[in-house]
Coordinates of N, CA and C in Angstrom, one line a residue:
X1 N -46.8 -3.4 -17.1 CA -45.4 -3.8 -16.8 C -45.1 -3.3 -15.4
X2 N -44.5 -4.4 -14.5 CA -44.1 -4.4 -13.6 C -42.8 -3.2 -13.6
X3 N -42.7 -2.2 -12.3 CA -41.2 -1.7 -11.8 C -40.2 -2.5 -11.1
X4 N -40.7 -3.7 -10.4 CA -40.0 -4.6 -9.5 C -39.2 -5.5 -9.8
X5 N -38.3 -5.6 -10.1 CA -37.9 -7.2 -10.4 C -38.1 -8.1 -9.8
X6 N -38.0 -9.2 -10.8 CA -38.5 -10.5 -9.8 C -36.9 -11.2 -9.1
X7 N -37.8 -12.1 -8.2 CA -36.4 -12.4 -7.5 C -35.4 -12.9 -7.9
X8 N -35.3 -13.5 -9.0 CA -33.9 -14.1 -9.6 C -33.1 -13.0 -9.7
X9 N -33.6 -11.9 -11.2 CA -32.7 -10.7 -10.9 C -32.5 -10.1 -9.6
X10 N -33.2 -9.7 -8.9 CA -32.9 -9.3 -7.3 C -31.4 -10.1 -6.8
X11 N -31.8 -11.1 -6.9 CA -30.8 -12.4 -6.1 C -29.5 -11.5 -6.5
X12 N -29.8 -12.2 -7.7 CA -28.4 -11.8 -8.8 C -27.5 -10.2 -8.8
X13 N -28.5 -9.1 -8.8 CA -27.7 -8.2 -8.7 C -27.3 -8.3 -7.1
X14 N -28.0 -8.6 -6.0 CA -27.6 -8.8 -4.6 C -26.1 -9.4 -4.8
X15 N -26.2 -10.3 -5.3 CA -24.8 -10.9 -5.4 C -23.7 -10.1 -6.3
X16 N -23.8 -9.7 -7.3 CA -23.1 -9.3 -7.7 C -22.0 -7.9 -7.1
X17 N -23.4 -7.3 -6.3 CA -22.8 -5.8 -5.3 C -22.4 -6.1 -4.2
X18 N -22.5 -7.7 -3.7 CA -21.7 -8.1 -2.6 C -20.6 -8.5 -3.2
X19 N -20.4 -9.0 -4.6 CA -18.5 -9.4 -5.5 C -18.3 -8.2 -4.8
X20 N -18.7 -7.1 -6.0 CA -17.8 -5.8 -6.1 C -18.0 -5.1 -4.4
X21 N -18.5 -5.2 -3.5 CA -18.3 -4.7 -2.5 C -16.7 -5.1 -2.0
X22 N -17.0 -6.6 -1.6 CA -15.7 -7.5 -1.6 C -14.6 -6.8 -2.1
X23 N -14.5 -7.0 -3.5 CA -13.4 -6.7 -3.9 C -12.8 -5.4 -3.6
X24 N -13.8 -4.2 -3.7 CA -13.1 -3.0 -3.4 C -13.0 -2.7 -1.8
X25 N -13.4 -3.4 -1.1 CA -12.9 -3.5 0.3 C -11.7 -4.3 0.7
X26 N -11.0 -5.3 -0.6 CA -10.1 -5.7 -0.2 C -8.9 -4.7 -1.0
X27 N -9.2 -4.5 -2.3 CA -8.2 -3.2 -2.8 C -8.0 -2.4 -1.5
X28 N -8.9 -1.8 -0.8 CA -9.1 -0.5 0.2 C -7.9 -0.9 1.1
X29 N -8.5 -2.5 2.0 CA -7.6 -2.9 2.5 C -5.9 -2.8 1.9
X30 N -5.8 -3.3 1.1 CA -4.2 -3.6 0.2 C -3.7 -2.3 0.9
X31 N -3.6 -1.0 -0.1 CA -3.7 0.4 0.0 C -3.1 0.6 1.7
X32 N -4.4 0.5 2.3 CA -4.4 0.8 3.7 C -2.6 -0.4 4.8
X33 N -3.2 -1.5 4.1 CA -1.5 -2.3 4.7 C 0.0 -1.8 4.5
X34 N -0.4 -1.4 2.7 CA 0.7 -1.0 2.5 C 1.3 0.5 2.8
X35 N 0.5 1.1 3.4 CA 0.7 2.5 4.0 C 1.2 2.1 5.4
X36 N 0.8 1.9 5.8 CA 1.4 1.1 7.3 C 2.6 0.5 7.3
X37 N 2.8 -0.5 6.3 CA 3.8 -0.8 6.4 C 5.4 0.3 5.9
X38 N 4.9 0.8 5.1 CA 6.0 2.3 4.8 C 5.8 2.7 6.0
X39 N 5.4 3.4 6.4 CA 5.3 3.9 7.9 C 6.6 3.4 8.3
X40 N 6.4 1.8 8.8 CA 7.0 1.5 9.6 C 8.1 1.2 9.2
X41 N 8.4 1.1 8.0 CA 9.7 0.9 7.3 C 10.6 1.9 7.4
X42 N 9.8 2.7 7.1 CA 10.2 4.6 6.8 C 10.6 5.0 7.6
X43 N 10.1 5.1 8.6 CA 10.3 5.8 9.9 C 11.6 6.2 10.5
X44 N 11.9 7.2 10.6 CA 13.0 7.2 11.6 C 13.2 6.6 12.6
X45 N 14.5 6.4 12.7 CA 14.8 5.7 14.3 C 15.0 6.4 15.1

């Protein structure tokens, strides 16, 4: 028995950790706007 997967699985989880990369780099992003934007809301004049 093989350790390696073959390339379909390969493909597949490749893709799947580039979804979830995606996604939690755009949560990160969200997070990160909306801090900025309080900032600039917030801020004293």
């Amino acid at each position: 028995m093989s350790t390696m997967p073959n390339t379909t699985s390969a493909q597949a989880l490749r893709a799947r950790n580039l979804r979830l990369g995606l996604i939690l780099a755009s949560v990160a992003a969200t997070f990160f706007i909306g801090f900025v934007v309080k900032l600039v809301l917030l801020a004293p004049h």
